[in-house]
mmCIF file of C-alpha atoms in Angstrom:
data_model
loop_
_atom_site.group_PDB
_atom_site.id
_atom_site.type_symbol
_atom_site.label_atom_id
_atom_site.label_comp_id
_atom_site.label_asym_id
_atom_site.label_seq_id
_atom_site.Cartn_x
_atom_site.Cartn_y
_atom_site.Cartn_z
ATOM 1 C CA ALA M 1 -75.530 69.143 -125.521
ATOM 2 C CA ALA M 2 -77.647 66.859 -127.673
ATOM 3 C CA GLY M 3 -77.763 67.770 -131.331
ATOM 4 C CA VAL M 4 -79.895 66.829 -134.289
ATOM 5 C CA ILE M 5 -79.085 63.293 -135.383
ATOM 6 C CA GLN M 6 -79.466 62.153 -138.942
ATOM 7 C CA SER M 7 -79.066 58.686 -140.351
ATOM 8 C CA PRO M 8 -77.595 57.313 -142.391
ATOM 9 C CA ARG M 9 -74.634 59.630 -142.886
ATOM 10 C CA HIS M 10 -74.080 58.346 -146.407
ATOM 11 C CA LEU M 11 -76.398 56.470 -148.740
ATOM 12 C CA ILE M 12 -75.802 55.100 -152.212
ATOM 13 C CA LYS M 13 -78.748 54.093 -154.344
ATOM 14 C CA GLU M 14 -79.459 53.152 -157.930
ATOM 15 C CA LYS M 15 -81.849 55.042 -160.178
ATOM 16 C CA ARG M 16 -85.511 54.221 -159.579
ATOM 17 C CA GLU M 17 -84.787 52.837 -156.100
ATOM 18 C CA THR M 18 -86.260 54.194 -152.893
ATOM 19 C CA ALA M 19 -84.528 55.738 -149.911
ATOM 20 C CA THR M 20 -85.537 56.655 -146.391
ATOM 21 C CA LEU M 21 -83.713 59.316 -144.421
ATOM 22 C CA LYS M 22 -84.226 59.658 -140.693
ATOM 23 C CA CYS M 23 -83.969 62.642 -138.408
ATOM 24 C CA TYR M 24 -84.000 62.764 -134.621
ATOM 25 C CA PRO M 25 -84.516 66.314 -133.365
ATOM 26 C CA ILE M 26 -83.045 67.847 -130.263
ATOM 27 C CA PRO M 27 -85.053 66.647 -127.234
ATOM 28 C CA ARG M 28 -88.155 68.771 -126.598
ATOM 29 C CA HIS M 29 -87.975 70.401 -130.023
ATOM 30 C CA ASP M 30 -91.355 70.217 -131.694
ATOM 31 C CA THR M 31 -90.570 71.364 -135.228
ATOM 32 C CA VAL M 32 -88.592 69.593 -137.927
ATOM 33 C CA TYR M 33 -87.427 70.966 -141.266
ATOM 34 C CA TRP M 34 -85.933 69.178 -144.282
ATOM 35 C CA TYR M 35 -83.549 70.872 -146.690
ATOM 36 C CA GLN M 36 -81.806 69.663 -149.829
ATOM 37 C CA GLN M 37 -78.432 71.024 -150.893
ATOM 38 C CA GLY M 38 -76.975 70.090 -154.236
ATOM 39 C CA PRO M 39 -73.259 70.442 -155.008
ATOM 40 C CA GLY M 40 -72.289 74.113 -154.939
ATOM 41 C CA GLN M 41 -75.891 75.127 -154.260
ATOM 42 C CA ASP M 42 -77.587 76.841 -151.349
ATOM 43 C CA PRO M 43 -79.874 74.807 -149.067
ATOM 44 C CA GLN M 44 -83.387 74.494 -150.512
ATOM 45 C CA PHE M 45 -86.320 74.057 -148.167
ATOM 46 C CA LEU M 46 -88.373 70.935 -148.782
ATOM 47 C CA ILE M 47 -90.934 70.501 -146.028
ATOM 48 C CA SER M 48 -91.522 71.100 -142.326
ATOM 49 C CA PHE M 49 -93.583 69.651 -139.515
ATOM 50 C CA TYR M 50 -94.860 71.119 -136.280
ATOM 51 C CA GLU M 51 -96.335 68.851 -133.634
ATOM 52 C CA LYS M 52 -96.536 65.991 -136.124
ATOM 53 C CA MET M 53 -98.524 67.991 -138.671
ATOM 54 C CA GLN M 54 -97.148 69.380 -141.908
ATOM 55 C CA SER M 55 -96.381 73.017 -141.297
ATOM 56 C CA ASP M 56 -95.004 74.317 -144.568
ATOM 57 C CA LYS M 57 -94.093 72.942 -147.953
ATOM 58 C CA GLY M 58 -91.336 74.050 -150.253
ATOM 59 C CA SER M 59 -89.898 72.600 -153.415
ATOM 60 C CA ILE M 60 -90.418 68.981 -152.499
ATOM 61 C CA PRO M 61 -90.980 66.672 -155.501
ATOM 62 C CA ASP M 62 -94.143 64.572 -155.567
ATOM 63 C CA ARG M 63 -91.892 61.493 -155.438
ATOM 64 C CA PHE M 64 -90.864 62.505 -151.929
ATOM 65 C CA SER M 65 -92.959 62.287 -148.807
ATOM 66 C CA ALA M 66 -92.239 62.882 -145.172
ATOM 67 C CA GLN M 67 -93.823 62.599 -141.806
ATOM 68 C CA GLN M 68 -93.155 63.342 -138.160
ATOM 69 C CA PHE M 69 -93.870 60.602 -135.670
ATOM 70 C CA SER M 70 -95.233 60.645 -132.124
ATOM 71 C CA ASP M 71 -91.705 60.758 -130.706
ATOM 72 C CA TYR M 72 -91.030 63.787 -132.954
ATOM 73 C CA HIS M 73 -88.508 62.052 -135.148
ATOM 74 C CA SER M 74 -89.065 62.504 -138.851
ATOM 75 C CA GLU M 75 -88.475 60.453 -141.966
ATOM 76 C CA LEU M 76 -88.071 61.605 -145.546
ATOM 77 C CA ASN M 77 -89.110 58.944 -148.033
ATOM 78 C CA MET M 78 -87.813 59.252 -151.559
ATOM 79 C CA SER M 79 -89.045 57.039 -154.374
ATOM 80 C CA SER M 80 -88.150 56.572 -158.043
ATOM 81 C CA LEU M 81 -84.783 58.147 -157.368
ATOM 82 C CA GLU M 82 -83.206 60.176 -160.131
ATOM 83 C CA LEU M 83 -79.600 61.193 -160.681
ATOM 84 C CA GLY M 84 -80.567 64.764 -159.838
ATOM 85 C CA ASP M 85 -81.620 63.721 -156.354
ATOM 86 C CA SER M 86 -77.970 63.303 -155.428
ATOM 87 C CA ALA M 87 -77.429 65.889 -152.737
ATOM 88 C CA LEU M 88 -76.830 66.539 -149.083
ATOM 89 C CA TYR M 89 -80.086 66.362 -147.149
ATOM 90 C CA PHE M 90 -80.257 68.310 -143.918
ATOM 91 C CA CYS M 91 -82.727 68.059 -141.156
ATOM 92 C CA ALA M 92 -83.146 70.892 -138.693
ATOM 93 C CA SER M 93 -85.175 71.158 -135.527
ATOM 94 C CA SER M 94 -86.443 74.031 -133.463
ATOM 95 C CA LEU M 95 -88.713 74.903 -130.613
ATOM 96 C CA ALA M 96 -91.633 76.948 -131.917
ATOM 97 C CA GLU M 97 -91.802 80.006 -129.716
ATOM 98 C CA GLY M 98 -94.059 82.164 -131.792
ATOM 99 C CA GLY M 99 -91.970 83.826 -134.441
ATOM 100 C CA ALA M 100 -88.857 85.866 -134.840
ATOM 101 C CA TYR M 101 -86.747 84.239 -132.197
ATOM 102 C CA GLU M 102 -87.018 80.772 -133.663
ATOM 103 C CA LYS M 103 -83.564 79.345 -134.193
ATOM 104 C CA LEU M 104 -82.932 76.304 -136.362
ATOM 105 C CA PHE M 105 -80.423 73.654 -135.314
ATOM 106 C CA PHE M 106 -79.157 71.593 -138.213
ATOM 107 C CA GLY M 107 -77.888 68.044 -138.295
ATOM 108 C CA SER M 108 -74.778 66.926 -140.141
ATOM 109 C CA GLY M 109 -76.806 65.764 -143.095
ATOM 110 C CA THR M 110 -77.219 62.622 -145.173
ATOM 111 C CA GLN M 111 -75.187 62.499 -148.354
ATOM 112 C CA LEU M 112 -77.294 60.711 -150.949
ATOM 113 C CA SER M 113 -75.635 59.504 -154.115
ATOM 114 C CA VAL M 114 -77.822 58.135 -156.882
ATOM 115 C CA LEU M 115 -75.940 56.077 -159.462
ATOM 116 C CA LEU R 1 -89.675 87.601 -147.524
ATOM 117 C CA ALA R 2 -87.366 90.549 -147.983
ATOM 118 C CA LYS R 3 -84.900 90.124 -150.824
ATOM 119 C CA THR R 4 -81.300 90.236 -149.674
ATOM 120 C CA THR R 5 -78.101 90.989 -151.540
ATOM 121 C CA GLN R 6 -74.663 90.132 -150.215
ATOM 122 C CA PRO R 7 -71.252 89.719 -151.834
ATOM 123 C CA ILE R 8 -70.635 86.375 -153.473
ATOM 124 C CA SER R 9 -67.199 86.046 -151.940
ATOM 125 C CA MET R 10 -64.703 87.782 -149.677
ATOM 126 C CA ASP R 11 -61.064 87.160 -148.874
ATOM 127 C CA SER R 12 -59.279 87.927 -145.632
ATOM 128 C CA TYR R 13 -56.219 87.028 -143.623
ATOM 129 C CA GLU R 14 -55.944 85.563 -140.175
ATOM 130 C CA GLY R 15 -56.265 88.105 -137.406
ATOM 131 C CA GLN R 16 -58.169 90.649 -139.476
ATOM 132 C CA GLU R 17 -61.664 91.905 -138.805
ATOM 133 C CA VAL R 18 -64.153 90.942 -141.509
ATOM 134 C CA ASN R 19 -67.315 92.856 -142.249
ATOM 135 C CA ILE R 20 -69.953 91.319 -144.505
ATOM 136 C CA THR R 21 -72.718 93.687 -145.557
ATOM 137 C CA CYS R 22 -76.182 92.555 -146.558
ATOM 138 C CA SER R 23 -78.637 94.822 -148.372
ATOM 139 C CA HIS R 24 -82.364 94.417 -147.735
ATOM 140 C CA ASN R 25 -84.108 97.512 -149.065
ATOM 141 C CA ASN R 26 -87.640 96.123 -148.728
ATOM 142 C CA ILE R 27 -87.354 94.949 -145.145
ATOM 143 C CA ALA R 28 -90.716 94.968 -143.376
ATOM 144 C CA THR R 29 -91.423 96.506 -140.006
ATOM 145 C CA ASN R 30 -91.634 93.168 -138.207
ATOM 146 C CA ASP R 31 -88.688 91.527 -139.964
ATOM 147 C CA TYR R 32 -85.634 90.386 -138.070
ATOM 148 C CA ILE R 33 -82.154 89.988 -139.531
ATOM 149 C CA THR R 34 -80.534 86.611 -138.983
ATOM 150 C CA TRP R 35 -77.157 85.248 -140.008
ATOM 151 C CA TYR R 36 -76.175 81.615 -140.433
ATOM 152 C CA GLN R 37 -72.730 80.117 -141.071
ATOM 153 C CA GLN R 38 -72.129 76.947 -143.055
ATOM 154 C CA PHE R 39 -68.916 74.933 -143.234
ATOM 155 C CA PRO R 40 -68.437 72.506 -146.140
ATOM 156 C CA SER R 41 -70.542 69.360 -145.821
ATOM 157 C CA GLN R 42 -72.096 70.569 -142.585
ATOM 158 C CA GLY R 43 -75.488 71.998 -141.773
ATOM 159 C CA PRO R 44 -75.867 75.763 -141.353
ATOM 160 C CA ARG R 45 -75.320 77.131 -137.873
ATOM 161 C CA PHE R 46 -77.072 80.124 -136.326
ATOM 162 C CA ILE R 47 -74.661 82.973 -135.625
ATOM 163 C CA ILE R 48 -76.604 86.047 -134.612
ATOM 164 C CA GLN R 49 -79.945 87.788 -134.921
ATOM 165 C CA GLY R 50 -81.008 91.395 -134.479
ATOM 166 C CA TYR R 51 -83.752 93.917 -135.106
ATOM 167 C CA LYS R 52 -82.026 97.285 -134.837
ATOM 168 C CA THR R 53 -78.840 99.017 -133.658
ATOM 169 C CA LYS R 54 -76.151 96.614 -132.529
ATOM 170 C CA VAL R 55 -76.119 93.073 -131.247
ATOM 171 C CA THR R 56 -73.025 91.295 -129.991
ATOM 172 C CA ASN R 57 -72.402 87.751 -128.864
ATOM 173 C CA GLU R 58 -69.338 85.600 -128.320
ATOM 174 C CA VAL R 59 -68.988 84.928 -132.034
ATOM 175 C CA ALA R 60 -69.868 88.096 -133.908
ATOM 176 C CA SER R 61 -71.448 91.536 -133.915
ATOM 177 C CA LEU R 62 -74.347 92.692 -136.023
ATOM 178 C CA PHE R 63 -74.685 96.349 -136.924
ATOM 179 C CA ILE R 64 -78.039 97.608 -138.171
ATOM 180 C CA PRO R 65 -78.468 101.277 -139.170
ATOM 181 C CA ALA R 66 -81.574 103.227 -138.268
ATOM 182 C CA ASP R 67 -83.245 102.720 -141.665
ATOM 183 C CA ARG R 68 -82.629 98.943 -141.424
ATOM 184 C CA LYS R 69 -82.106 98.689 -145.184
ATOM 185 C CA SER R 70 -78.793 96.977 -144.667
ATOM 186 C CA SER R 71 -76.874 95.157 -141.967
ATOM 187 C CA THR R 72 -73.259 94.254 -141.379
ATOM 188 C CA LEU R 73 -71.965 91.080 -139.824
ATOM 189 C CA SER R 74 -68.635 91.711 -138.155
ATOM 190 C CA LEU R 75 -66.249 88.879 -137.336
ATOM 191 C CA PRO R 76 -63.383 90.031 -135.115
ATOM 192 C CA ARG R 77 -59.906 88.623 -135.681
ATOM 193 C CA VAL R 78 -60.829 85.797 -138.041
ATOM 194 C CA SER R 79 -58.966 82.520 -138.103
ATOM 195 C CA LEU R 80 -58.649 79.859 -140.784
ATOM 196 C CA SER R 81 -61.577 78.037 -139.211
ATOM 197 C CA ASP R 82 -63.873 80.953 -140.056
ATOM 198 C CA THR R 83 -63.665 79.989 -143.725
ATOM 199 C CA ALA R 84 -67.296 79.251 -144.524
ATOM 200 C CA VAL R 85 -70.388 80.497 -146.316
ATOM 201 C CA TYR R 86 -72.336 83.175 -144.464
ATOM 202 C CA TYR R 87 -76.047 83.640 -145.116
ATOM 203 C CA CYS R 88 -78.078 86.748 -144.354
ATOM 204 C CA LEU R 89 -81.809 86.103 -143.906
ATOM 205 C CA VAL R 90 -84.488 88.695 -143.334
ATOM 206 C CA GLY R 91 -88.002 87.965 -142.173
ATOM 207 C CA VAL R 92 -90.095 86.661 -139.349
ATOM 208 C CA PHE R 93 -89.304 82.998 -139.115
ATOM 209 C CA GLY R 94 -91.210 80.381 -137.243
ATOM 210 C CA VAL R 95 -94.312 78.220 -137.223
ATOM 211 C CA GLY R 96 -97.143 80.284 -138.627
ATOM 212 C CA TYR R 97 -94.707 82.745 -140.160
ATOM 213 C CA SER R 98 -92.149 82.406 -142.916
ATOM 214 C CA THR R 99 -89.861 79.427 -143.275
ATOM 215 C CA LEU R 100 -86.135 80.013 -143.260
ATOM 216 C CA THR R 101 -85.180 80.285 -146.931
ATOM 217 C CA PHE R 102 -81.542 80.504 -147.884
ATOM 218 C CA GLY R 103 -80.472 82.721 -150.742
ATOM 219 C CA LYS R 104 -77.010 83.233 -152.103
ATOM 220 C CA GLY R 105 -74.518 83.441 -149.285
ATOM 221 C CA THR R 106 -71.058 84.965 -149.030
ATOM 222 C CA MET R 107 -68.127 82.597 -149.289
ATOM 223 C CA LEU R 108 -65.460 83.874 -146.892
ATOM 224 C CA LEU R 109 -61.963 82.561 -147.449
ATOM 225 C CA VAL R 110 -59.456 83.203 -144.679
ATOM 226 C CA SER R 111 -55.807 82.740 -145.602
ATOM 227 C CA PRO R 112 -52.730 82.447 -143.373
#
């Protein structure tokens, strides 16, 4: 079965550079979530989109922005990178079915290292 | 979102049954209980979800007492590959509801 695809798998950037992470949800899924997980930390919710509109916002820095495109893929844009942005970034997708039964399917993540 | 409390870590041996209990004293009437599993450097994976009594699937069982103030994830006959972090989440999750928010999970270490 098709899974959530994230690219790139690994990314190395310098401080103050920009980075773009991509996420391709499971076909027919209409909702995309972005999470950040630092070393030894629990996943922290950043932002989500439903039908190409922002659905919810978590602890996403102002330096980050994201969007969901017409084909439902999503991109997380990160600017003015800081050392503390080094983390594993997960994308998850789901099919919004009206509440409690919503199950999130996570990708394998993008490991971002800021040097 | 209901606050949850679960052990930071647990140890087990291959072939044993593992029970991880999650406390959620302020669970709301409409809240569901959901468990996710996360292997190192991988995204979390949905394991099981329930509202009350008992739910069983091919991976695990979820026991929920009548007062719903706690729940127990039961993993039968664990193997080394069950070593992972297990997250208990309580709420109504979905578009227009709460967003899945991970708290402190339980690190399960299975030894030979």
